[in-house]
Coordinates of C-alpha atoms in Angstrom, one line a residue:
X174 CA 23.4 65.0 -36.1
X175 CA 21.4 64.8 -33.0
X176 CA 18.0 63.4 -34.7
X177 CA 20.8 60.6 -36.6
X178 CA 21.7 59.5 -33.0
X179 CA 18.0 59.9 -32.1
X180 CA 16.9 57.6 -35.0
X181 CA 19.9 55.0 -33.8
X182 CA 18.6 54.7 -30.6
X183 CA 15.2 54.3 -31.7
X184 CA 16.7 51.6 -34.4
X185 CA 18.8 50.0 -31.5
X186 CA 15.7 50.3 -29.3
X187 CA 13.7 48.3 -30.9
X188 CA 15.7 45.8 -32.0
X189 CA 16.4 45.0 -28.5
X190 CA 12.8 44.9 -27.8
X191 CA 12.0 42.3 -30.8
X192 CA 14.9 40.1 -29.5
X193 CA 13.8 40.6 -26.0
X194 CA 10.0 39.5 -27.3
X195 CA 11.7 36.2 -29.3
X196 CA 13.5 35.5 -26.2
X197 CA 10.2 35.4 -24.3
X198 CA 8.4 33.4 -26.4
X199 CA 11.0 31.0 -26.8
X200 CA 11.8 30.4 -23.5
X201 CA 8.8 31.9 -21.1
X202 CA 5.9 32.0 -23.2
X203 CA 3.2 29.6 -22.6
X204 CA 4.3 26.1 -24.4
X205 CA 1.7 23.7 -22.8
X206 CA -1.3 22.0 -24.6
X207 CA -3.1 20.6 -21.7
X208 CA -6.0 22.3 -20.7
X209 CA -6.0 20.7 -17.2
X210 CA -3.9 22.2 -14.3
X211 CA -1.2 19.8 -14.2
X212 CA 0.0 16.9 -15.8
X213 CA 2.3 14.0 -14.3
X214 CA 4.6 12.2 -16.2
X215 CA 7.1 9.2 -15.4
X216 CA 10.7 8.9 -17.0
X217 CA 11.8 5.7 -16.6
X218 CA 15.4 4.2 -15.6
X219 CA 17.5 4.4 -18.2
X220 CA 15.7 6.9 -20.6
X221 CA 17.9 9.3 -23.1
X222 CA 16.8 12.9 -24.0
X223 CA 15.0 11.5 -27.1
X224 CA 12.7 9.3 -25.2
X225 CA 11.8 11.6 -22.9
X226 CA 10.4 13.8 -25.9
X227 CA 8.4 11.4 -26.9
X228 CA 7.2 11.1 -23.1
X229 CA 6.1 14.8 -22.9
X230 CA 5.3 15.2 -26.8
X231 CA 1.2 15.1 -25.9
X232 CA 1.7 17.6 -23.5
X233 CA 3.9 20.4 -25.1
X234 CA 3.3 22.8 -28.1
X235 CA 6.7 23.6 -30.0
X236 CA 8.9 20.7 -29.7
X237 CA 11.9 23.3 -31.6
X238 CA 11.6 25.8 -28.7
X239 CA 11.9 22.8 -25.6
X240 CA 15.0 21.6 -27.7
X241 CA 17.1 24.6 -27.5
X242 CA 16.0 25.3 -24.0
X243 CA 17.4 21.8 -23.0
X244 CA 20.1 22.2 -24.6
X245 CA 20.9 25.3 -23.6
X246 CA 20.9 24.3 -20.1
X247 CA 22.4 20.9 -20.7
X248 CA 19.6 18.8 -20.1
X249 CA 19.6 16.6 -23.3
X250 CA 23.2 15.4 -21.9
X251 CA 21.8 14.6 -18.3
X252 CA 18.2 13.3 -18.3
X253 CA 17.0 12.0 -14.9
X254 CA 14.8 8.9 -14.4
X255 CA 11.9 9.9 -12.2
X256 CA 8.1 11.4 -11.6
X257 CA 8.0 14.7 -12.9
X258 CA 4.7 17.5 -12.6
X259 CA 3.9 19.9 -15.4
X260 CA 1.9 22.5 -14.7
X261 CA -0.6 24.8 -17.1
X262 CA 1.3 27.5 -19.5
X263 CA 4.4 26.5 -18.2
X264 CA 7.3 27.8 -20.8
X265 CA 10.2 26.0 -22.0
X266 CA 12.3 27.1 -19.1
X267 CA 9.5 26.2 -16.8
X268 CA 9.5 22.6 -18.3
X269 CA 13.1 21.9 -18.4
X270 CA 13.3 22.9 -14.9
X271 CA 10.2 20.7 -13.5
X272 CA 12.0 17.9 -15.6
X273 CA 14.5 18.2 -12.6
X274 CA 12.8 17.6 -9.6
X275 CA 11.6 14.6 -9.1
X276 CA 8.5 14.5 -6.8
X277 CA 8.3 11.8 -4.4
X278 CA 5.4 9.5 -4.6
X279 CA 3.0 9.1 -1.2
X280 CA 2.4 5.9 -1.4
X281 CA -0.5 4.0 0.7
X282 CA -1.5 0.7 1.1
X283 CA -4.2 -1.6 2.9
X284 CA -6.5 -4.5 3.2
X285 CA -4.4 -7.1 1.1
X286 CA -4.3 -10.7 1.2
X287 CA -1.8 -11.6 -0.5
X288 CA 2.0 -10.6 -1.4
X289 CA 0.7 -11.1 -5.0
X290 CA -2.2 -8.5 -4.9
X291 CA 0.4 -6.4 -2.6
X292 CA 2.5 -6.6 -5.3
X293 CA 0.3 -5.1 -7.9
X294 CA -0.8 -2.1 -6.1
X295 CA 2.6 -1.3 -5.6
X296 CA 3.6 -1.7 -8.8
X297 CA 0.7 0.5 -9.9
X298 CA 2.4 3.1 -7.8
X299 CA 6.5 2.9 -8.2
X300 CA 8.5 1.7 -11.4
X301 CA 9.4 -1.7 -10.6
X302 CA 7.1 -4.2 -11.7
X303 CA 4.9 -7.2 -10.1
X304 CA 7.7 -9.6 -11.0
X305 CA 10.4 -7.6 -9.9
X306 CA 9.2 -7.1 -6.7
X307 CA 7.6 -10.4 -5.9
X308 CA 11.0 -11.9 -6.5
X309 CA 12.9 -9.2 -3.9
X310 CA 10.4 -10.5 -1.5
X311 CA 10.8 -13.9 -2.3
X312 CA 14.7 -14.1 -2.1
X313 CA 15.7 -16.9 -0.1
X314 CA 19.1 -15.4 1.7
X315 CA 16.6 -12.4 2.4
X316 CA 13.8 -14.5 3.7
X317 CA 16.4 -16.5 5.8
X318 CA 18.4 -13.2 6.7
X319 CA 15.3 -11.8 8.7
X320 CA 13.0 -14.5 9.7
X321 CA 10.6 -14.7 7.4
X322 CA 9.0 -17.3 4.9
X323 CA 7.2 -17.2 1.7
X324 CA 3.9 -17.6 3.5
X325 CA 4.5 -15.0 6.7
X326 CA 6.6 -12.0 4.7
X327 CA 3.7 -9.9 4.5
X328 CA 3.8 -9.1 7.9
X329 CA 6.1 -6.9 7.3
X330 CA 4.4 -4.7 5.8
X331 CA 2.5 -2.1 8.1
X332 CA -0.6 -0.5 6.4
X333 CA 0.5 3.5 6.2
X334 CA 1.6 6.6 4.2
X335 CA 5.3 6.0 2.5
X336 CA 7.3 8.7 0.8
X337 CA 9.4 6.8 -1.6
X338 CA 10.9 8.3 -5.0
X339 CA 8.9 7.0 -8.2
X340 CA 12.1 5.0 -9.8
X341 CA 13.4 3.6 -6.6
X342 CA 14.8 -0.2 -7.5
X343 CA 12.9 -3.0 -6.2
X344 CA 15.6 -4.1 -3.7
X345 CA 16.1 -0.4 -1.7
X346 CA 12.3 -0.2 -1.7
X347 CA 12.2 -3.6 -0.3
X348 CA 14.9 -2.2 2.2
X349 CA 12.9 0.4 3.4
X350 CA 10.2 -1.7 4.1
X351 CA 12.3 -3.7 6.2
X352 CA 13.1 -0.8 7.6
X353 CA 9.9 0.6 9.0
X354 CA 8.8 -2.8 10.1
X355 CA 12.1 -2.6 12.3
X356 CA 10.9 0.8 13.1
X357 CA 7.6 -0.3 14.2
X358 CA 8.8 -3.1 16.2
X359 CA 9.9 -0.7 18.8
X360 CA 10.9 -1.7 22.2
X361 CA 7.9 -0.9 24.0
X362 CA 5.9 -3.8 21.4
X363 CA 8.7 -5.9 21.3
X364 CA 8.0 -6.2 25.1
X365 CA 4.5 -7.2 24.8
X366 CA 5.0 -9.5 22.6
X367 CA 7.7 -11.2 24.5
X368 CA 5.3 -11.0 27.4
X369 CA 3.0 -13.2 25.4
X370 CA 5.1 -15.2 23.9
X371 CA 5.1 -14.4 20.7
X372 CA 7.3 -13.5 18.2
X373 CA 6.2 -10.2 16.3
X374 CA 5.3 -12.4 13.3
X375 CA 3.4 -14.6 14.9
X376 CA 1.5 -11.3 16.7
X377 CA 0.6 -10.0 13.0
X378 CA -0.6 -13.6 12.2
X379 CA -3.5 -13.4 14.7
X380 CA -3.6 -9.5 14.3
X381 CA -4.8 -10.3 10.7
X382 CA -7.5 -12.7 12.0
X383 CA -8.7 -10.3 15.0
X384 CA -8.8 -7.3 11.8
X385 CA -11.1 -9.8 9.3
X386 CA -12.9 -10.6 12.4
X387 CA -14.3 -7.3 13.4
X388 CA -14.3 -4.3 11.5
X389 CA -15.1 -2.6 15.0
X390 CA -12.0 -1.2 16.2
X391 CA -13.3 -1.0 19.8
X392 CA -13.9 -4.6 20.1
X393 CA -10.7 -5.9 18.9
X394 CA -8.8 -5.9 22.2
X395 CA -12.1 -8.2 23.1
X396 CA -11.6 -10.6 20.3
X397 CA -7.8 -10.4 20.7
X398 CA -8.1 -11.8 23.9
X399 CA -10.8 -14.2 23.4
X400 CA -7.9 -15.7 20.8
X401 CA -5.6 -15.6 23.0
X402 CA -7.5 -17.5 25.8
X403 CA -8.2 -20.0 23.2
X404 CA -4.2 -20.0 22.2
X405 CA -3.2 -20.4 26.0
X406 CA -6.0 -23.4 27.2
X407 CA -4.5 -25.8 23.7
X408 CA -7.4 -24.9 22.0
X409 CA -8.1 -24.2 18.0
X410 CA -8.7 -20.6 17.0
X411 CA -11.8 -21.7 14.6
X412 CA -11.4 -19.0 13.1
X413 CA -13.6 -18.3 10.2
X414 CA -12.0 -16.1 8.5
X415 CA -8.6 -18.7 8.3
X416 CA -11.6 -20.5 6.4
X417 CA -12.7 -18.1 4.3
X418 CA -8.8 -17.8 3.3
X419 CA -8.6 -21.1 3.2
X420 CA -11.2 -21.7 0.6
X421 CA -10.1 -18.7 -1.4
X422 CA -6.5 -20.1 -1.8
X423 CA -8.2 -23.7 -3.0
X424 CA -9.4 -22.0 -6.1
X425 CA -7.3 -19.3 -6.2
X426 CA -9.4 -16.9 -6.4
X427 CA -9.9 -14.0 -3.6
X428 CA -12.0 -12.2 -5.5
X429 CA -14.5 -14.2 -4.5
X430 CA -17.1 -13.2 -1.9
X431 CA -18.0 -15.5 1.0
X432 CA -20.6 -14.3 3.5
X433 CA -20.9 -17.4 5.4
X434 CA -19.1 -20.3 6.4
X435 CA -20.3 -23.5 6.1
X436 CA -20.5 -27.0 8.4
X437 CA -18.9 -28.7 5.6
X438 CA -15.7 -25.9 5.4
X439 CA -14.7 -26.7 8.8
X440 CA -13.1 -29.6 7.3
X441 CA -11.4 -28.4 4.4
X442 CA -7.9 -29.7 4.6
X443 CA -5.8 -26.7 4.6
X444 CA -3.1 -25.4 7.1
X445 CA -4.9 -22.3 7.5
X446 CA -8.3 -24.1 8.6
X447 CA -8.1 -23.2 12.3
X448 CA -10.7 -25.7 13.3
X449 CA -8.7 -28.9 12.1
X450 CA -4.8 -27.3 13.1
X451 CA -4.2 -26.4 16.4
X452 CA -2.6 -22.7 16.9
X453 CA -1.6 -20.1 14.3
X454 CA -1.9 -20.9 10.4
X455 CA 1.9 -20.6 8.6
X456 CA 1.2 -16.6 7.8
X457 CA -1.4 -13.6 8.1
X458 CA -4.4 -13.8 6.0
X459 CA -4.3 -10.6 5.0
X460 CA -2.4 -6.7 6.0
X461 CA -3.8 -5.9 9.5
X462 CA -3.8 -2.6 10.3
X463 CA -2.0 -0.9 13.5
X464 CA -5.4 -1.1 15.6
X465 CA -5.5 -4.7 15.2
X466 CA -2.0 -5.4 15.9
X467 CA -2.1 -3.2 19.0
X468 CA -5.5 -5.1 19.6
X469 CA -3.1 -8.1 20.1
X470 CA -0.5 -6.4 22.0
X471 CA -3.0 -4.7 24.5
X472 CA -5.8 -7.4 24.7
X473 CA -8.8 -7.4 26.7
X474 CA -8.4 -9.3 29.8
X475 CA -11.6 -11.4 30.7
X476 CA -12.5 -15.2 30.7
X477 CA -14.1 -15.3 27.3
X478 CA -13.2 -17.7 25.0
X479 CA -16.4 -18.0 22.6
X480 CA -18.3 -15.2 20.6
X481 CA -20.7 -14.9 17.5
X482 CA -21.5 -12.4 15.2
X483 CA -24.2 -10.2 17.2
X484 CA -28.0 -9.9 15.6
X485 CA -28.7 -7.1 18.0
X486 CA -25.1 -4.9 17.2
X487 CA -24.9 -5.2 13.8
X488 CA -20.7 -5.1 13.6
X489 CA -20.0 -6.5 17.1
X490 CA -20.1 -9.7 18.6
X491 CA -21.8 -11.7 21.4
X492 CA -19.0 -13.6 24.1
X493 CA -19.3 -16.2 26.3
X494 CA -17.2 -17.4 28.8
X495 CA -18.9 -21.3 28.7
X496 CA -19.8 -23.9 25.7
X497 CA -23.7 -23.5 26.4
X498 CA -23.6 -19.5 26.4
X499 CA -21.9 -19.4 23.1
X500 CA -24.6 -21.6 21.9
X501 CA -27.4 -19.9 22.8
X502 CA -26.0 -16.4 20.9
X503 CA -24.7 -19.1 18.2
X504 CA -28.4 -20.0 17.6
X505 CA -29.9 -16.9 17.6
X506 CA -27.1 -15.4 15.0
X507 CA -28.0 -18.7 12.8
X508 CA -31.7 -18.4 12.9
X509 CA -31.2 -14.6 11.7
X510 CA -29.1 -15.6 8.7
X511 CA -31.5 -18.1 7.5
X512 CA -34.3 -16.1 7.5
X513 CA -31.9 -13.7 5.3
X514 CA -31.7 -16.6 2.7
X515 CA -27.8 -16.3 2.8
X516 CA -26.4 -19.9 1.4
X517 CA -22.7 -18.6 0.8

C-alpha cells in the first residue's frame, strides 16, 4: 500500500516536473536569435499584432511559443505603437513584456542650415517623416500664431538633448519645440535682448552669423559686438558667411564646400548678401548653438567694427577699430591664402 502511494507520488512528481520544464521553455527559455546584446525595433502608428510579427520575426526563434505568450497576456488585442529594446536570450515572457515599454528616444541635433536638412535628421530619429514635418513647420496659422516666417522658423530650434517618444505625431513634437524655445527665452534673455533691440529672432539671426564666423567660442562675444557696432553706426554686416549661404541657396546645393569668398560674391544679388542689404538677412543661416546666442546677448564691449581671419591664431581673428587697421590684417590674411593656392 505504502510503496503504491510512493510510486504515485513519484508518477505525480514527475509529471509536475515535465510540465514545469514545458512551461519554462515556453515562456522563459531563451527564444532570441541575435547574437548581439540588444536589438531595437520600431512599431509603427497603427500596427496590428500580425505586423508586429513580421517586425520582430528576424529576431525571435519560435514564432508558436511568442503567440501563446501574447495571447496569453492579451497582447495580440492591444499592440502599442512605439520604440521597443530586445535584449539577448530574452524568453517569450521577456519579449512580450519589453514590447510594452516604449523607450523614449534622446534625440540631438546641431549645425543645420536649413529646415529641410533639419527635417531629415529628425526624421531619421522619430516616425514622422521629412514631409510631415516640414509641413507642421510650414503651417501658415502656426507661422502667423508665433511670429515666425518660412525663412526665420528655424530659430526656434535650440541645438540640445530632447527626450521625445519614438511615435510622437509631427504636430505635438512640433509643440514641444515651441515649447523649449519658450523655455529658453527666459526672462533674464528676453531682457537683453530688449536692451538691444532686438527681437529674440532677430538675436538668433546674427547668433547664426557670429557661430559660422568663429568656431572659437571665446571670441564670439568679440565678433558679436563687432556686429553689433556695425548694426548700431547703419552699416552692412559683410558678412561672409551670409555669402557663403547666399551662394549655396543659388544652386541649391549646401553640400558644397566654399573656403573663400570672392570679390565677385560680394555682389551676388541675394537678401542674405550682407554687403549689398543693410542689417539682418530674412532668417539664420544655419542652427547657432547656445554659446553663440549668449555671444549676442552678452557681447564684448569695445570700439571694434572690422576683423579678419588671423594668420598668426589659426581660429581667431584680427580687429580693428579704423578702415586702415583692418586693412593692414586684411592684407596680410590675403597674402597667406594665396600663397595656399586656395581659389574657392
Amino acid at each position: 500500500m505504502f510503496a503504491n502511494k510512493k510510486k504515485l507520488l513519484y508518477s505525480i512528481g514527475g509529471l509536475v516536473l515535465i510540465v514545469g520544464i514545458g512551461f519554462y521553455l515556453r515562456f522563459f527559455a531563451s527564444n532570441t536569435t541575435f547574437n548581439e546584446e540588444e536589438k531595437w525595433v520600431t512599431v509603427p502608428t497603427g500596427s496590428n499584432f500580425e505586423e508586429v510579427k513580421k517586425i520582430i520575426a528576424p529576431y525571435i526563434d519560435g514564432m508558436g511559443g511568442f503567440e501563446n505568450m501574447a495571447s496569453l497576456r492579451r497582447y495580440d488585442q492591444n499592440v502599442k505603437p512605439g520604440r521597443f529594446l530586445l535584449k539577448k536570450g530574452m524568453g517569450n515572457f521577456g519579449i512580450v513584456a519589453a514590447l510594452r515599454h516604449n523607450i523614449p528616444v534622446k534625440l540631438t541635433f546641431n549645425n543645420q542650415e536649413r529646415l529641410e536638412d533639419l527635417c531629415v535628421r529628425f526624421s531619421q530619429q522619430i516616425e514622422p517623416d521629412t514631409t510631415q514635418l516640414m509641413k507642421v513647420f510650414r503651417d501658415s496659422i502656426f507661422l502667423k500664431e508665433n511670429g515666425f516666417t518660412k525663412e526665420n522658423v528655424i530659430a526656434m530650434f535650440i541645438p540640445n538633448s530632447y527626450e521625445f517618444y519614438w511615435n510622437i505625431s509631427a504636430e505635438k513634437f512640433r509643440d514641444k519645440m515651441l515649447k523649449e524655445y519658450k523655455n529658453f527665452w527666459n526672462t533674464d534673455r528676453l531682457a537683453k535682448a530688449e536692451k538691444l533691440g532686438m527681437s529674440p529672432v532677430e538675436v538668433i539671426t546674427l547668433a547664426s552669423i557670429v557661430h559660422k564666423e568663429t568656431v572659437k567660442k571665446d571670441e564670439r562675444p568679440r565678433v558679436a559686438g563687432a556686429y553689433l557696432n556695425r548694426l548700431q553706426q547703419g552699416m552692412p554686416l559683410q558678412a561672409d558667411p551670409t555669402v557663403i549661404y547666399a551662394l549655396k541657396l543659388k544652386d541649391n546645393d549646401f553640400t558644397k564646400v566654399i573656403k573663400r569668398v570672392l570679390y565677385g560674391d560680394l555682389t551676388l544679388s541675394s537678401p542674405y548678401n550682407t554687403y549689398v542689404h543693410v542689417g539682418l538677412p530674412p532668417g539664420p543661416i544655419a542652427m547657432p548653438d547656445i554659446t553663440a546666442i549668449d555671444a549676442v546677448l552678452n557681447p564684448e564691449k569695445h570700439n571694434y567694427i572690422y576683423f579678419c581671419a588671423s594668420v598668426d591664431r589659426f581660429g581667431y581673428h584680427e580687429f580693428a577699430a579704423t578702415y586702415p587697421e583692418h586693412q593692414v590684417n586684411a592684407k596680410k590674411y590675403a597674402d597667406w591664402i594665396n600663397s595656399t593656392g586656395t581659389t574657392r
